[in-house]
């Protein structure tokens, strides 16, 4: 079990919010999220599941913005290609062309003006300037989003589980083959008023409240993911076993050493072990959700966007 700590998760998206209900609302809108992406149009694509039991709902984004030079501020160079420049290297025949959807069948292609036409060197400089600006904005936004505000008492982290680490969780879900499919781990940390490394009646009462809040929220999140066509299950912190899946003797308690792979520390106090959050220390209560919903999905990517929690 301890050997699993040598693996680290590769991709990580972190968001802070005022309550578990906020992240539940976000995932409840998971299946219809594409329709709300600004300046984009979403097209549903059905693809067969490996087991053939049902079909999965996918997504394709078509940009409608005709003024974009750098493809997309959110996705960067991996976003949809600007339709004005269809050739390799974002090269087009004329910068004066309108988008294909606005051109009529009888329209005549305007000839370039050699006196006013943008030179390749000028266009390269413009693309470079916009790229640098995009990087700076991304760095500023990341700095803002990496720390919670005073009202934020819940942290949601979405992480891509490495292939080698999947084997350590395979026995938790005996009815599924998680090693051959994408596996995304969602950790939900609630800030507590009391130190969870100690014990008294007040701490026990708060722990029960936080447990109830997590189970209710995790149930709703998994239901939203299932409705969108993805598998999802969460670990019951009180038993360490999957809440929705088949019975198994394998466990994943909050003091499990494998939590180190997800950014937590496990402290041995001699009489017991306790999980430590990087910001809130032992004043935290941690729960975990597993899903095959890809981390690339916009709903996952927008976890860190605080505008979604208003």
Short mmCIF file of C-alpha atoms in Angstrom, two decimals:
data_model
loop_
_atom_site.label_atom_id
_atom_site.label_comp_id
_atom_site.label_asym_id
_atom_site.label_seq_id
_atom_site.Cartn_x
_atom_site.Cartn_y
_atom_site.Cartn_z
CA UNK A 1 0.00 0.00 0.00
CA UNK A 2 2.77 2.43 0.92
CA UNK A 3 4.48 1.75 -2.40
CA UNK A 4 1.68 3.56 -4.20
CA UNK A 5 3.01 6.89 -2.93
CA UNK A 6 5.76 6.83 -5.56
CA UNK A 7 3.18 7.67 -8.23
CA UNK A 8 1.88 11.17 -8.78
CA UNK A 9 -1.17 12.40 -10.64
CA UNK A 10 -0.35 14.17 -13.89
CA UNK A 11 -3.14 16.67 -14.55
CA UNK A 12 -4.85 18.61 -11.79
CA UNK A 13 -7.68 21.16 -11.71
CA UNK A 14 -8.50 22.85 -8.42
CA UNK A 15 -11.46 25.01 -7.44
CA UNK A 16 -12.67 26.59 -4.18
CA UNK A 17 -16.27 27.33 -3.34
CA UNK A 18 -18.52 28.21 -0.39
CA UNK A 19 -20.29 24.84 -0.05
CA UNK A 20 -20.69 21.32 -1.39
CA UNK A 21 -24.01 22.41 -2.89
CA UNK A 22 -22.13 24.69 -5.27
CA UNK A 23 -20.19 21.84 -6.88
CA UNK A 24 -23.34 19.70 -6.93
CA UNK A 25 -25.14 22.39 -8.96
CA UNK A 26 -22.23 22.42 -11.38
CA UNK A 27 -22.33 18.67 -11.98
CA UNK A 28 -26.12 18.60 -12.17
CA UNK A 29 -25.76 20.78 -15.25
CA UNK A 30 -23.10 18.40 -16.61
CA UNK A 31 -25.17 16.89 -19.41
CA UNK A 32 -26.39 20.26 -20.72
CA UNK A 33 -23.18 22.15 -20.03
CA UNK A 34 -22.10 22.31 -23.69
CA UNK A 35 -25.17 24.35 -24.60
CA UNK A 36 -24.07 27.10 -22.22
CA UNK A 37 -20.49 27.54 -23.49
CA UNK A 38 -20.18 31.18 -24.66
CA UNK A 39 -19.39 31.91 -28.30
CA UNK A 40 -19.62 28.22 -29.16
CA UNK A 41 -22.15 25.78 -30.49
CA UNK A 42 -22.17 22.21 -29.14
CA UNK A 43 -23.09 19.17 -31.20
CA UNK A 44 -23.86 15.88 -29.45
CA UNK A 45 -22.04 12.83 -30.73
CA UNK A 46 -23.00 9.29 -29.68
CA UNK A 47 -20.21 6.73 -29.38
CA UNK A 48 -20.53 3.08 -28.42
CA UNK A 49 -19.45 1.96 -24.98
CA UNK A 50 -16.86 -0.84 -24.88
CA UNK A 51 -19.31 -3.18 -23.22
CA UNK A 52 -22.04 -2.27 -25.70
CA UNK A 53 -24.61 -1.86 -22.94
CA UNK A 54 -25.47 1.73 -23.73
CA UNK A 55 -24.33 4.70 -25.75
CA UNK A 56 -22.32 7.61 -24.45
CA UNK A 57 -23.05 11.23 -25.08
CA UNK A 58 -20.02 13.11 -26.38
CA UNK A 59 -19.44 16.67 -27.50
CA UNK A 60 -17.95 18.64 -30.39
CA UNK A 61 -17.47 22.40 -30.15
CA UNK A 62 -17.83 24.58 -33.23
CA UNK A 63 -16.50 28.11 -32.90
CA UNK A 64 -18.70 30.93 -34.12
CA UNK A 65 -16.25 33.71 -33.41
CA UNK A 66 -14.88 35.05 -36.70
CA UNK A 67 -12.38 37.48 -35.20
CA UNK A 68 -10.14 34.99 -33.40
CA UNK A 69 -6.45 35.02 -34.33
CA UNK A 70 -5.13 32.79 -31.59
CA UNK A 71 -7.55 29.79 -31.67
CA UNK A 72 -9.07 29.84 -28.20
CA UNK A 73 -8.16 31.50 -24.90
CA UNK A 74 -9.38 28.52 -22.90
CA UNK A 75 -8.00 25.64 -24.96
CA UNK A 76 -5.02 27.46 -26.52
CA UNK A 77 -3.47 25.73 -29.54
CA UNK A 78 -5.63 22.64 -28.91
CA UNK A 79 -8.88 24.49 -29.56
CA UNK A 80 -11.00 24.47 -32.75
CA UNK A 81 -9.20 25.87 -35.78
CA UNK A 82 -10.05 29.32 -37.08
CA UNK A 83 -12.08 28.70 -40.24
CA UNK A 84 -10.53 31.67 -42.03
CA UNK A 85 -7.17 29.90 -42.03
CA UNK A 86 -7.80 26.26 -43.01
CA UNK A 87 -4.34 25.46 -44.39
CA UNK A 88 -1.51 23.98 -42.27
CA UNK A 89 0.14 26.53 -40.03
CA UNK A 90 -3.05 28.62 -39.79
CA UNK A 91 -2.56 29.95 -43.31
CA UNK A 92 -5.43 31.36 -45.34
CA UNK A 93 -5.84 32.67 -48.88
CA UNK A 94 -7.12 36.08 -47.79
CA UNK A 95 -7.69 37.77 -44.43
CA UNK A 96 -10.61 39.62 -45.99
CA UNK A 97 -12.73 36.48 -46.33
CA UNK A 98 -15.80 36.19 -44.17
CA UNK A 99 -16.69 32.94 -42.42
CA UNK A 100 -17.99 30.21 -44.69
CA UNK A 101 -21.47 30.34 -43.15
CA UNK A 102 -21.89 33.99 -44.11
CA UNK A 103 -20.80 33.61 -47.74
CA UNK A 104 -23.52 33.22 -50.34
CA UNK A 105 -23.19 30.84 -53.26
CA UNK A 106 -23.02 33.76 -55.71
CA UNK A 107 -20.46 35.80 -53.80
CA UNK A 108 -17.24 36.78 -55.55
CA UNK A 109 -13.91 36.28 -53.83
CA UNK A 110 -12.26 39.71 -53.28
CA UNK A 111 -8.77 40.12 -54.63
CA UNK A 112 -6.03 41.00 -52.11
CA UNK A 113 -4.71 44.54 -52.10
CA UNK A 114 -0.92 44.30 -52.27
CA UNK A 115 -0.61 47.73 -50.64
CA UNK A 116 -2.78 47.03 -47.61
CA UNK A 117 -2.55 43.24 -47.37
CA UNK A 118 -1.02 42.08 -44.08
CA UNK A 119 2.49 40.72 -44.58
CA UNK A 120 3.42 37.28 -43.18
CA UNK A 121 5.89 38.86 -40.78
CA UNK A 122 3.22 41.24 -39.48
CA UNK A 123 0.76 38.42 -38.97
CA UNK A 124 3.37 36.31 -37.17
CA UNK A 125 4.08 39.23 -34.85
CA UNK A 126 0.34 39.66 -34.15
CA UNK A 127 -0.11 35.95 -33.37
CA UNK A 128 2.95 36.01 -31.11
CA UNK A 129 1.70 39.08 -29.22
CA UNK A 130 -1.72 37.50 -28.67
CA UNK A 131 -0.11 34.25 -27.53
CA UNK A 132 2.05 36.08 -24.98
CA UNK A 133 -0.99 37.99 -23.74
CA UNK A 134 -2.95 34.73 -23.41
CA UNK A 135 -0.14 33.15 -21.36
CA UNK A 136 0.03 36.18 -19.07
CA UNK A 137 -3.73 36.18 -18.52
CA UNK A 138 -3.65 32.44 -17.78
CA UNK A 139 -0.85 32.92 -15.23
CA UNK A 140 -2.72 35.76 -13.53
CA UNK A 141 -5.95 33.72 -13.42
CA UNK A 142 -4.12 30.68 -12.02
CA UNK A 143 -2.65 32.81 -9.26
CA UNK A 144 -6.12 34.09 -8.34
CA UNK A 145 -7.69 30.63 -8.34
CA UNK A 146 -5.03 28.73 -6.41
CA UNK A 147 -6.03 30.17 -3.03
CA UNK A 148 -9.51 30.21 -1.45
CA UNK A 149 -11.28 33.36 -0.30
CA UNK A 150 -12.50 33.87 3.26
CA UNK A 151 -15.95 32.51 2.36
CA UNK A 152 -14.63 29.36 0.67
CA UNK A 153 -14.84 26.30 2.93
CA UNK A 154 -14.81 23.57 0.29
CA UNK A 155 -12.12 22.48 -2.16
CA UNK A 156 -12.84 20.37 -5.25
CA UNK A 157 -9.84 18.88 -7.05
CA UNK A 158 -10.13 16.94 -10.32
CA UNK A 159 -7.12 14.78 -11.15
CA UNK A 160 -6.17 12.39 -13.91
CA UNK A 161 -5.20 9.06 -12.37
CA UNK A 162 -1.96 7.65 -13.86
CA UNK A 163 -2.09 4.22 -15.47
CA UNK A 164 0.23 2.63 -12.89
CA UNK A 165 -1.88 3.91 -10.00
CA UNK A 166 -5.09 2.47 -11.47
CA UNK A 167 -3.93 -1.02 -10.51
CA UNK A 168 -3.93 0.00 -6.84
CA UNK A 169 -7.65 0.86 -7.06
CA UNK A 170 -8.78 -2.05 -9.24
CA UNK A 171 -9.82 -4.17 -6.24
CA UNK A 172 -12.17 -1.41 -5.06
CA UNK A 173 -14.35 -1.91 -8.14
CA UNK A 174 -14.38 -5.66 -8.90
CA UNK A 175 -17.28 -5.33 -11.34
CA UNK A 176 -15.45 -2.85 -13.59
CA UNK A 177 -12.25 -2.82 -15.60
CA UNK A 178 -10.84 0.56 -14.62
CA UNK A 179 -7.32 -0.18 -15.86
CA UNK A 180 -8.20 -0.05 -19.56
CA UNK A 181 -10.33 3.11 -19.40
CA UNK A 182 -9.75 6.72 -18.33
CA UNK A 183 -10.00 7.21 -14.58
CA UNK A 184 -10.58 10.64 -13.05
CA UNK A 185 -10.36 11.17 -9.30
CA UNK A 186 -12.37 13.97 -7.66
CA UNK A 187 -11.43 14.82 -4.08
CA UNK A 188 -13.77 17.01 -2.04
CA UNK A 189 -12.28 18.60 1.08
CA UNK A 190 -14.49 20.41 3.58
CA UNK A 191 -12.90 22.85 6.00
CA UNK A 192 -13.86 22.01 9.58
CA UNK A 193 -14.14 24.22 12.62
CA UNK A 194 -12.57 21.58 14.85
CA UNK A 195 -9.26 19.77 14.61
CA UNK A 196 -10.13 16.32 13.24
CA UNK A 197 -7.02 14.77 14.80
CA UNK A 198 -8.55 15.12 18.27
CA UNK A 199 -11.78 13.71 19.70
CA UNK A 200 -14.63 15.00 21.81
CA UNK A 201 -18.39 15.19 21.45
CA UNK A 202 -18.31 18.44 19.45
CA UNK A 203 -15.75 17.02 17.01
CA UNK A 204 -17.72 13.80 16.62
CA UNK A 205 -20.91 15.76 15.95
CA UNK A 206 -19.19 17.93 13.31
CA UNK A 207 -17.66 14.85 11.70
CA UNK A 208 -21.10 13.28 11.37
CA UNK A 209 -22.46 16.47 9.80
CA UNK A 210 -19.59 16.65 7.31
CA UNK A 211 -20.03 12.96 6.49
CA UNK A 212 -23.73 13.45 5.80
CA UNK A 213 -23.03 16.51 3.63
CA UNK A 214 -20.43 14.64 1.59
CA UNK A 215 -22.57 11.52 1.03
CA UNK A 216 -25.56 13.59 -0.07
CA UNK A 217 -23.44 15.73 -2.41
CA UNK A 218 -21.44 12.80 -3.81
CA UNK A 219 -24.67 10.90 -4.51
CA UNK A 220 -25.99 13.84 -6.54
CA UNK A 221 -22.68 14.28 -8.40
CA UNK A 222 -22.54 10.59 -9.34
CA UNK A 223 -26.17 10.71 -10.47
CA UNK A 224 -25.38 13.69 -12.72
CA UNK A 225 -22.36 11.90 -14.20
CA UNK A 226 -24.41 8.75 -14.78
CA UNK A 227 -27.11 10.77 -16.49
CA UNK A 228 -24.46 12.22 -18.80
CA UNK A 229 -23.44 8.67 -19.79
CA UNK A 230 -20.44 8.16 -17.51
CA UNK A 231 -19.74 5.74 -14.70
CA UNK A 232 -19.12 7.21 -11.24
CA UNK A 233 -18.89 5.96 -7.67
CA UNK A 234 -17.64 7.40 -4.40
CA UNK A 235 -16.00 6.06 -1.28
CA UNK A 236 -18.03 6.07 1.92
CA UNK A 237 -15.59 7.63 4.43
CA UNK A 238 -17.20 5.74 7.32
CA UNK A 239 -16.57 2.29 5.79
CA UNK A 240 -13.84 2.98 3.23
CA UNK A 241 -15.75 1.04 0.55
CA UNK A 242 -17.55 2.11 -2.64
CA UNK A 243 -21.02 3.42 -1.84
CA UNK A 244 -22.75 2.41 -5.08
CA UNK A 245 -20.67 -0.48 -6.42
CA UNK A 246 -20.51 -4.19 -5.75
CA UNK A 247 -19.39 -5.48 -2.35
CA UNK A 248 -15.64 -5.75 -1.86
CA UNK A 249 -13.28 -6.39 1.03
CA UNK A 250 -10.91 -3.68 -0.29
CA UNK A 251 -11.02 -0.32 1.50
CA UNK A 252 -9.84 3.25 0.96
CA UNK A 253 -10.08 5.16 4.23
CA UNK A 254 -9.16 8.83 4.54
CA UNK A 255 -5.90 7.87 6.28
CA UNK A 256 -4.85 5.56 3.44
CA UNK A 257 -1.31 6.22 2.20
CA UNK A 258 -2.61 6.40 -1.38
CA UNK A 259 -4.05 9.82 -0.58
CA UNK A 260 -0.49 11.12 -0.82
CA UNK A 261 -0.84 10.75 -4.59
CA UNK A 262 -3.64 13.32 -4.55
CA UNK A 263 -1.82 16.12 -2.69
CA UNK A 264 -2.49 15.16 0.94
CA UNK A 265 -0.19 14.21 3.79
CA UNK A 266 -0.80 11.28 6.14
CA UNK A 267 0.55 11.88 9.64
CA UNK A 268 1.20 9.07 12.12
CA UNK A 269 0.38 10.34 15.60
CA UNK A 270 1.37 7.09 17.27
CA UNK A 271 -2.08 6.13 18.49
CA UNK A 272 -3.68 6.85 15.11
CA UNK A 273 -3.18 8.37 11.68
CA UNK A 274 -4.71 11.59 10.37
CA UNK A 275 -4.97 13.19 6.92
CA UNK A 276 -3.56 16.70 6.51
CA UNK A 277 -4.78 19.22 3.91
CA UNK A 278 -2.16 21.51 2.38
CA UNK A 279 -4.02 24.67 3.48
CA UNK A 280 -6.33 23.67 6.30
CA UNK A 281 -4.13 21.07 7.97
CA UNK A 282 -6.09 18.64 10.12
CA UNK A 283 -9.09 21.00 10.17
CA UNK A 284 -10.52 19.25 7.13
CA UNK A 285 -12.76 16.37 6.10
CA UNK A 286 -11.89 14.58 2.84
CA UNK A 287 -14.01 12.48 0.49
CA UNK A 288 -13.25 10.87 -2.86
CA UNK A 289 -15.18 10.20 -6.11
CA UNK A 290 -14.03 8.00 -9.01
CA UNK A 291 -15.36 8.39 -12.56
CA UNK A 292 -14.47 7.65 -16.17
CA UNK A 293 -15.62 11.11 -17.25
CA UNK A 294 -12.56 12.60 -19.00
CA UNK A 295 -10.70 15.46 -17.40
CA UNK A 296 -10.75 17.18 -20.82
CA UNK A 297 -14.51 17.73 -20.66
CA UNK A 298 -15.40 21.45 -20.30
CA UNK A 299 -17.42 20.74 -17.17
CA UNK A 300 -14.26 19.42 -15.52
CA UNK A 301 -12.09 22.21 -16.87
CA UNK A 302 -14.47 24.88 -15.54
CA UNK A 303 -14.31 23.61 -11.94
CA UNK A 304 -11.80 26.34 -11.20
CA UNK A 305 -13.96 29.12 -12.70
CA UNK A 306 -15.40 30.94 -9.71
CA UNK A 307 -18.07 32.59 -11.84
CA UNK A 308 -19.82 29.19 -11.87
CA UNK A 309 -20.27 29.26 -8.09
CA UNK A 310 -22.16 32.55 -7.88
#
